[in-house]
Coordinates of C-alpha atoms and ligand atoms in Angstrom, one line a residue:
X846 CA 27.9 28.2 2.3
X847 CA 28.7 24.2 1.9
X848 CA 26.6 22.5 -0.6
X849 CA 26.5 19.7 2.0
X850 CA 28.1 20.2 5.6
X851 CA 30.1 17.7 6.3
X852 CA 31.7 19.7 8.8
X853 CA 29.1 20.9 10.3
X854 CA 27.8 17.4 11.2
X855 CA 31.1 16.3 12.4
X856 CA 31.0 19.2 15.2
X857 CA 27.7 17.9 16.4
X858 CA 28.4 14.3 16.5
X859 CA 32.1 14.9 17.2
X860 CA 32.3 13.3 20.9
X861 CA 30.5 9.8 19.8
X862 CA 32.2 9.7 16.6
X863 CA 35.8 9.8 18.0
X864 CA 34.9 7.4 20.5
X865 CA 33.5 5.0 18.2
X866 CA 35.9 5.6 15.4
X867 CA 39.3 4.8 18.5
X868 CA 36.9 1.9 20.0
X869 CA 38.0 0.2 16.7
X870 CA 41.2 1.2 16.5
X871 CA 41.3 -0.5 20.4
X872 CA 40.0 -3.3 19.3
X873 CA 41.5 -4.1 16.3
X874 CA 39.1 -6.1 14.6
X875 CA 39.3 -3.8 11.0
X876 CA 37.7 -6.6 9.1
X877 CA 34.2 -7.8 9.3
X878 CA 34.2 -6.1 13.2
X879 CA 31.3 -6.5 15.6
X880 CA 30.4 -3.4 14.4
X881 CA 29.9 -4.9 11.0
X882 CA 27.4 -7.5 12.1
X883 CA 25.3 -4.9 14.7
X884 CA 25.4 -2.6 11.8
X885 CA 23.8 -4.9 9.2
X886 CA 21.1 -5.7 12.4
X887 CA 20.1 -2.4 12.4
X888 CA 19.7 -1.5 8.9
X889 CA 17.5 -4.3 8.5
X890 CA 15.5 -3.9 10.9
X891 CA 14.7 -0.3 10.0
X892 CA 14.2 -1.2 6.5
X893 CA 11.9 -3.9 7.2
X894 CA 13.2 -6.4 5.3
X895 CA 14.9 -9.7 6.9
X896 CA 18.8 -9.6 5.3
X897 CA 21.7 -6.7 4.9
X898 CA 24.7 -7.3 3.7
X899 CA 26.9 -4.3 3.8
X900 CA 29.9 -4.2 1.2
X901 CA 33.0 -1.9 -0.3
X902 CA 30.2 0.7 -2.0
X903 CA 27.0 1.3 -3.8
X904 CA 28.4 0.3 -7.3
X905 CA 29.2 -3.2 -6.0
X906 CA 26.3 -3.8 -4.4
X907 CA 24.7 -3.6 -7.9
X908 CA 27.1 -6.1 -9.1
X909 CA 26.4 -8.5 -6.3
X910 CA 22.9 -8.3 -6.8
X911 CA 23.4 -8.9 -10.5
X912 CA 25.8 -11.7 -9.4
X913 CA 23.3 -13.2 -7.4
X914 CA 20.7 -13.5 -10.3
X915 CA 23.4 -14.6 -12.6
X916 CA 23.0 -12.1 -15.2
X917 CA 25.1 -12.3 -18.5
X918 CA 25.5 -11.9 -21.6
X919 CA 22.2 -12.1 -23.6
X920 CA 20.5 -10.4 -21.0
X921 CA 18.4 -7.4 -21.0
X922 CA 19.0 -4.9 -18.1
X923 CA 16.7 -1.5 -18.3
X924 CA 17.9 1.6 -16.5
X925 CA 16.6 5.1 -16.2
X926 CA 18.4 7.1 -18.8
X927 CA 18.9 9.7 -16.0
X928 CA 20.9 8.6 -13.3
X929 CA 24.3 8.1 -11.8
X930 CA 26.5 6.3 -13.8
X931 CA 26.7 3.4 -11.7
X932 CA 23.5 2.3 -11.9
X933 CA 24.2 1.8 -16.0
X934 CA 28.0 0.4 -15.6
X935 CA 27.5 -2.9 -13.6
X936 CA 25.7 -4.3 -16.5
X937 CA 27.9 -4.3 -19.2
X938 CA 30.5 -5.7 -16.6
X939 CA 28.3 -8.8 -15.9
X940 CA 28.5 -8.6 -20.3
X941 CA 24.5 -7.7 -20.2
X942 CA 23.1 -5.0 -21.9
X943 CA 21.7 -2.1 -20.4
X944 CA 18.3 -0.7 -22.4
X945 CA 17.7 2.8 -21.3
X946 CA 14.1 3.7 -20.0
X947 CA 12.8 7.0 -19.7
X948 CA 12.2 8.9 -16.7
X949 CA 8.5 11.1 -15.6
X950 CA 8.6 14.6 -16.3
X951 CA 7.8 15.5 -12.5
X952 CA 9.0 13.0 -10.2
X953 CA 12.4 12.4 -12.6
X954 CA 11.9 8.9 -11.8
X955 CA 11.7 5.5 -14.0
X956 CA 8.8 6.4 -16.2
X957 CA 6.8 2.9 -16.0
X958 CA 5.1 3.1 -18.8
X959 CA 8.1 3.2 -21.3
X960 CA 9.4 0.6 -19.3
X961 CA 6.6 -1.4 -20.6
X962 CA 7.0 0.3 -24.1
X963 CA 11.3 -0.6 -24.4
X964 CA 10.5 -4.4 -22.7
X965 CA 7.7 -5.0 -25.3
X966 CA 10.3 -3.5 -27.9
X967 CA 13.0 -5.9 -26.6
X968 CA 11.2 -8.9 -26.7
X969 CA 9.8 -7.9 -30.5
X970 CA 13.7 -7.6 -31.7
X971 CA 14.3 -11.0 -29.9
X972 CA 17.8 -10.4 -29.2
X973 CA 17.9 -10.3 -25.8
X974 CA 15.8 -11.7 -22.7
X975 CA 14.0 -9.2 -20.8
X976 CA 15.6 -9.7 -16.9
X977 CA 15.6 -6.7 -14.4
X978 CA 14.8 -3.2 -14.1
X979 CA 17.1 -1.0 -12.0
X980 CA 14.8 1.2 -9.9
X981 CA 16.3 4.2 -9.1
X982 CA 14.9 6.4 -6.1
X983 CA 16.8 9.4 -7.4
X984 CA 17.1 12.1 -5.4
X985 CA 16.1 10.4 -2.6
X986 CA 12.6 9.8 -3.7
X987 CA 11.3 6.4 -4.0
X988 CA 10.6 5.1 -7.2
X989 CA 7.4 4.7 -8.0
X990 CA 7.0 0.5 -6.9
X991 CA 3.7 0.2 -7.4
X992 CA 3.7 1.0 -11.0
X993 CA 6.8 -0.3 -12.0
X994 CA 5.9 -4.0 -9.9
X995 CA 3.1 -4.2 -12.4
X996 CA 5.1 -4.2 -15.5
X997 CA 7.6 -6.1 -13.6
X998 CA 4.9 -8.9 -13.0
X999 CA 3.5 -8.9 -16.6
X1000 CA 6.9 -9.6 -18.3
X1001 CA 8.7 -11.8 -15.4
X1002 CA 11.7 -8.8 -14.4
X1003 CA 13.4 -8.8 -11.1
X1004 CA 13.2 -5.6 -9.8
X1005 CA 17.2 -3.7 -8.7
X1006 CA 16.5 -0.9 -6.3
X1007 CA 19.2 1.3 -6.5
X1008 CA 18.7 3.0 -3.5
X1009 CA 21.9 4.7 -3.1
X1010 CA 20.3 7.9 -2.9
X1011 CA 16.9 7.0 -1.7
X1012 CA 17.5 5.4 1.9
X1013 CA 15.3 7.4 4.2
X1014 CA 12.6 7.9 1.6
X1015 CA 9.3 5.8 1.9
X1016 CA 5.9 4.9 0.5
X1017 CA 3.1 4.7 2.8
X1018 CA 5.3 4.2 5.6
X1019 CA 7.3 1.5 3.8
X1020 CA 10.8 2.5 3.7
X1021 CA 13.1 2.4 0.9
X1022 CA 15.7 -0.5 0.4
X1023 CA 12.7 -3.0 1.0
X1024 CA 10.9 -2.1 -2.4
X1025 CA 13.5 -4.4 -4.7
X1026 CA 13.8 -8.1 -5.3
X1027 CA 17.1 -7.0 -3.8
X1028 CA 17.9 -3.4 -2.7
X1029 CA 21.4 -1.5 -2.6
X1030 CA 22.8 1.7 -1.3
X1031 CA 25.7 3.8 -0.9
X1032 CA 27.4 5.0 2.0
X1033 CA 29.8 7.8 0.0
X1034 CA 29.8 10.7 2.5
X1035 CA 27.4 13.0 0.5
X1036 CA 24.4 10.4 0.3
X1037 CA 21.7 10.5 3.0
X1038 CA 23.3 8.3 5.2
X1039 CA 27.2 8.6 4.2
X1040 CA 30.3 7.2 6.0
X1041 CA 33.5 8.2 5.9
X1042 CA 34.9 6.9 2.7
X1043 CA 33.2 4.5 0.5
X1044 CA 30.5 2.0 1.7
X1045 CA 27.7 0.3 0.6
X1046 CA 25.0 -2.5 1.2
X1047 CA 22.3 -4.9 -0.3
X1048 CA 19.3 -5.6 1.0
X1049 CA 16.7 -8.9 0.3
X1050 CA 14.0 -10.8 1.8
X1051 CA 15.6 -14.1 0.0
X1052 CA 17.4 -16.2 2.0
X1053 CA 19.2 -17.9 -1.4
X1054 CA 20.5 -14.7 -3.0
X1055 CA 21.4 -13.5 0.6
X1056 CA 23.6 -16.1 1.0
X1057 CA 25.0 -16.0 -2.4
X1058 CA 26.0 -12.3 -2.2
X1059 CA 27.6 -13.1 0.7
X1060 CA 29.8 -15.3 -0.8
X1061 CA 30.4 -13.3 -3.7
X1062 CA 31.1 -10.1 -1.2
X1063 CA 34.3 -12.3 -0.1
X1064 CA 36.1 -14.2 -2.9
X1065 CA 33.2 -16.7 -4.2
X1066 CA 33.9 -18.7 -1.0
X1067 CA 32.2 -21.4 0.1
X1068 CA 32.0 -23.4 3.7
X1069 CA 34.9 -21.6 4.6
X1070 CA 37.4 -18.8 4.1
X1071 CA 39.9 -20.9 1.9
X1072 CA 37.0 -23.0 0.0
X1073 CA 36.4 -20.7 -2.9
X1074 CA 33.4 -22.0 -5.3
X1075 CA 32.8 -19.1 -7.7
X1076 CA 34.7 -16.1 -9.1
X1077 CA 33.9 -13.3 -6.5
X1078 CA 35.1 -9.6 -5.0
X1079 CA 37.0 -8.1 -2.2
X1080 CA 34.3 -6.3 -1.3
X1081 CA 33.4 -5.7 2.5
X1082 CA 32.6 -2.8 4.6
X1083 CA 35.5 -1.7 7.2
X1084 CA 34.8 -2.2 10.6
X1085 CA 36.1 1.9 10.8
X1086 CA 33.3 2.5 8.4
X1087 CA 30.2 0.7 10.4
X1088 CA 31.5 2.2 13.4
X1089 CA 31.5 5.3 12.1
X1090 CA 27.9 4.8 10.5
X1091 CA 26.3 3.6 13.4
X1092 CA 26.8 7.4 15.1
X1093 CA 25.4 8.5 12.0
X1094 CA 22.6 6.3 11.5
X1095 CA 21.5 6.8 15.2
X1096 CA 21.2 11.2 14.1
X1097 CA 19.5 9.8 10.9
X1098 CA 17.3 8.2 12.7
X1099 CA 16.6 11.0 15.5
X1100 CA 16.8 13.8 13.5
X1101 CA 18.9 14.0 10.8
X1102 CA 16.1 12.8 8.4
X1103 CA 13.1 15.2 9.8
X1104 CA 15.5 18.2 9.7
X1105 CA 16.2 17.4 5.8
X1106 CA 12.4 17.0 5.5
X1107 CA 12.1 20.8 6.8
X1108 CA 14.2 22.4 5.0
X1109 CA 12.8 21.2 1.8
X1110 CA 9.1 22.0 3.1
X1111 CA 11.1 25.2 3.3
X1112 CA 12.4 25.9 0.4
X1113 CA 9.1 24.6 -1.5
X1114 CA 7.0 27.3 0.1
X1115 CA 9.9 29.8 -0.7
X1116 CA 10.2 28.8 -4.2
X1117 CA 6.5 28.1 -5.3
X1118 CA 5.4 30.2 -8.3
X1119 CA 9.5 31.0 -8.8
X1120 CA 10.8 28.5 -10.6
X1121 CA 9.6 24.5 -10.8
X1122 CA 10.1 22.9 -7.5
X1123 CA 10.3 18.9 -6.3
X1124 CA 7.4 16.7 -6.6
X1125 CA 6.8 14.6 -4.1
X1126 CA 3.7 12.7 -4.7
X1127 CA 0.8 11.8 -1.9
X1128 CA 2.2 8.9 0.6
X1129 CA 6.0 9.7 -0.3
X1130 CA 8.6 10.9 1.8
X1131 CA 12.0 11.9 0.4
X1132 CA 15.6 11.7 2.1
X1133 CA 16.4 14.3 -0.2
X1134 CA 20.1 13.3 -1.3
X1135 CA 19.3 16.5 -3.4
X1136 CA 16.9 19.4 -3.8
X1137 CA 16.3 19.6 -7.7
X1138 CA 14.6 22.6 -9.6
X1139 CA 14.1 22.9 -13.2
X1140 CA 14.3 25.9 -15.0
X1141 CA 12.7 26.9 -18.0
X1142 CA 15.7 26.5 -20.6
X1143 CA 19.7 25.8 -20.3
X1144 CA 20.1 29.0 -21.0
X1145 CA 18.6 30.4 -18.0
X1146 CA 20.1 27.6 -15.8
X1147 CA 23.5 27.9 -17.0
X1148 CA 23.6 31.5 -16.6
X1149 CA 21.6 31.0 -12.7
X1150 CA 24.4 28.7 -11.3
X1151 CA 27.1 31.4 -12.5
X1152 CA 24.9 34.3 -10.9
X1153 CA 24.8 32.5 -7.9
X1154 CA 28.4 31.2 -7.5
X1155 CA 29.5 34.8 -8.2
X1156 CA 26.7 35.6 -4.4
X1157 CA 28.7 32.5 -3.0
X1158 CA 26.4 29.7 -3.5
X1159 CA 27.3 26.5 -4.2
X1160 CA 24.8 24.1 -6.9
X1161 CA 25.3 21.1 -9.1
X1162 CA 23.8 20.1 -12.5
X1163 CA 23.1 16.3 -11.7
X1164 CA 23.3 14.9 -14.0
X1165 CA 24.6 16.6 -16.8
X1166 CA 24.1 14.2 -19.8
X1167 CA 21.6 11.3 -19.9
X1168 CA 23.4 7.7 -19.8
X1169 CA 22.7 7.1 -23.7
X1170 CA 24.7 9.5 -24.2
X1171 CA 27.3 8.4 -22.7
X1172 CA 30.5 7.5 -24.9
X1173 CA 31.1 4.3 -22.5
X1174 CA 28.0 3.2 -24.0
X1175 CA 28.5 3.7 -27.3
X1176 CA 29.4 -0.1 -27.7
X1177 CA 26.2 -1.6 -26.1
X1178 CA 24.2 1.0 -28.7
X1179 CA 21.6 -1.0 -30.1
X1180 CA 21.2 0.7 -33.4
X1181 CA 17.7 -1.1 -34.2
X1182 CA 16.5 0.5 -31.0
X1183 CA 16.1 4.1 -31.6
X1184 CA 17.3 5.1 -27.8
X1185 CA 16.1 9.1 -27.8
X1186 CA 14.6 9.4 -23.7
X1187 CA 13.2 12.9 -24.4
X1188 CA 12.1 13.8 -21.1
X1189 CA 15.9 12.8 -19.5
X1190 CA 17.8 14.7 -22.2
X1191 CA 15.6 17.3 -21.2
X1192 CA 16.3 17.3 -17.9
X1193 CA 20.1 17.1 -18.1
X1194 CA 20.4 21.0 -19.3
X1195 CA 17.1 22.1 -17.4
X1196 CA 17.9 20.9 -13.6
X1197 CA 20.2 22.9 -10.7
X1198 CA 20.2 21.1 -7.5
X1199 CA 20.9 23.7 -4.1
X1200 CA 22.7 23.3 -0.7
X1201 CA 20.7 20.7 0.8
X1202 CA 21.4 19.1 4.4
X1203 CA 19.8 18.4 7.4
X1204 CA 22.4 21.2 8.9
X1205 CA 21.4 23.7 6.6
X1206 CA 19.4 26.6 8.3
X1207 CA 16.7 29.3 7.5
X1208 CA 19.2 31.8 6.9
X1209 CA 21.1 29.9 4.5
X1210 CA 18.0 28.6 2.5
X1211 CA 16.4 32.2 2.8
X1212 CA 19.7 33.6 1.2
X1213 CA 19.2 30.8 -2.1
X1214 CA 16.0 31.5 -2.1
X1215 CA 16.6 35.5 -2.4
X1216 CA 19.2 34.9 -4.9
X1217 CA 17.5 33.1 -7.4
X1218 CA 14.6 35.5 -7.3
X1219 CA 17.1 38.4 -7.7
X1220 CA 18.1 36.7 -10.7
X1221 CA 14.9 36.1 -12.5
X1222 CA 13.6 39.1 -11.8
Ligands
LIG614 C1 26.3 7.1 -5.7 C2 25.4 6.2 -6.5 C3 25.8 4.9 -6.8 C4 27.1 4.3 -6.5 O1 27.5 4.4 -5.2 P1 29.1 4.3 -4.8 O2 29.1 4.0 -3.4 O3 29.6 5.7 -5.2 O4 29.7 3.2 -5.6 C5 24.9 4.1 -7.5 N1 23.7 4.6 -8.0 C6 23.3 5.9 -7.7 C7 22.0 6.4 -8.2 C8 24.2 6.7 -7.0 O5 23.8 8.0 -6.7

């Protein structure tokens, strides 16, 4: 059993993919292709929001979006203290400093009320200036915007939605990527929508920071290729790449995303009562980049994800330690700030994620389902 068939997808989009992938090769536009540009069209206009910039991968797209808001040193950046890395590094790299924020016990999400709690303890040391919140839709469920827009409001933050798991998801029909001041996701193979390789893209309503990312996703330039007017990346999306992603955003779109939808709705029914399944909450629709229990202790997860490697089933433990944890860190600790994140550190020896795709079928979910309840039996 994959964890996520990769292979299995390539099969069925096999004829359109190796059509689309030798168009380019035809063509020989590799950089910033038509593809690019039709790409970037279509994402946006799913998304509902009016600019998308793709670029190199997820983690830059951070960066540009930090970029764009010219945030530095001095500046207060708070992320969930249970996510991806990425979403922690760009900050210290622009020479802000990330403040880690709790996350809810059942959504695993950006906990919105200790985001008020750490901004109010920020602005109280008076070291730093409050600026932006990362929002991640871990998991590929949405952050919860509506909560996390207040506090935003009341203390002036720009809201980062790292939505480099969540694209797919939505609130109340709204989809994901359009929730942020500026949005990003990733297009590493294994995230909902995945290319071949690495990829990535922003996402903004604002014409200014539109246009400024787009300068700073090709060398700072300015009216042209050769006028350079700030320090910026090599960071664009090959035209291989958005060729490649337009067959699979078309299956996303068709299928892809419903299928992924079922087989959660699937393993929930299985799994109710077992062990402590997703929570989606009323008006949100995951993409689920993964399908995330808890168990009762680390103990008992540990010794379920050997039990079921030894039956042939692949998990993960994402994410194993929470980011203030993290030795990178260690010299952005703020030792007046008494960083503990209870419910993440929790989380970290408590969560398994299963084999979770939009190829996966009943059998396969039936068997992880039968396995686990073999186990705690
Ligand atoms: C994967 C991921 C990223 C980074 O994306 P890359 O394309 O790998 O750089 C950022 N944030 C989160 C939450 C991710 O899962």
């Amino acid at each position: 059993m994959e964890f996520r068939d990769l292979k299995q997808q390539y099969r069925v989009l096999q004829s359109q993919m190796d059509a689309a992938v030798l168009d380019v090769m035809a063509g020989g536009a590799f950089i910033m292709g038509r593809q690019v540009r039709e790409l970037e069209q279509e994402l946006a206009e799913y998304v509902g929001v009016k600019h998308c910039l793709t670029c190199a991968n997820g983690t830059d797209a951070l960066t540009l979006a930090l970029k764009a808001w010219g945030i530095g040193p001095g500046d207060a950046v708070f992320v969930p203290d249970f996510t991806f890395f990425s979403s922690a590094e760009v900050v210290p790299l622009e020479g802000a400093t990330p403040v880690f924020v709790d996350v809810c016990e059942d959504t695993f999400n950006l906990d919105a009320s200790d985001l008020e709690r750490a901004v109010c303890q920020v602005l109280a040391e008076g070291r730093l200036t409050p600026k932006v919140v990362v929002a991640v839709d871990l998991f590929g469920l949405p952050a919860n915007y509506p909560a996390i827009r207040a506090v935003a409001n009341r203390y002036g933050l720009k809201i980062l939605e790292d939505g480099a798991q969540g694209f797919g998801g939505s609130i109340d029909g709204k989809r994901a990527c359009s929730f942020g001041d500026i949005a990003t996701t990733s297009f590493f193979p294994a995230k909902p929508l995945g290319c071949y390789g690495d990829g990535g893209a922003v996402f903004t309503d604002n014409d200014g920071w539109a246009e400024l990312m787009a300068s700073y996703r090709v060398h700072g330039k300015g009216s042209f290729k050769y006028d350079n007017v700030r320090i910026g990346l090599n960071s664009r999306l090959d035209t291989v790449q958005a060729a490649v992603l337009q067959v699979k955003f078309k299956a996303f779109r068709e299928y892809e995303l419903d299928a992924v939808n079922a087989a959660a709705r699937r393993y929930t029914a299985l799994l109710n009562g077992i062990v402590e399944t997703p929570v989606v909450p009323d008006g949100f629709r995951s993409s689920w980049a993964q399908y995330t229990i808890r168990l009762r202790d680390g103990a008992t997860r540990d010794a379920l994800q050997a039990f079921m490697k030894a039956a042939g089933i692949p998990s993960m433990v994402y994410y194993p330690k929470p980011m203030h944890l993290q030795t990178a860190f260690a010299q952005d600790s703020r030792p007046e700030q008494a960083v503990t994140c209870p419910v993440a550190t929790r989380l970290c020896s408590e969560v398994l994620s299963l084999p979770m795709h939009p190829y996966i079928s009943e059998e396969e979910t039936g068997l992880v389902v039968n396995t686990i309840q073999e186990f705690l039996k």
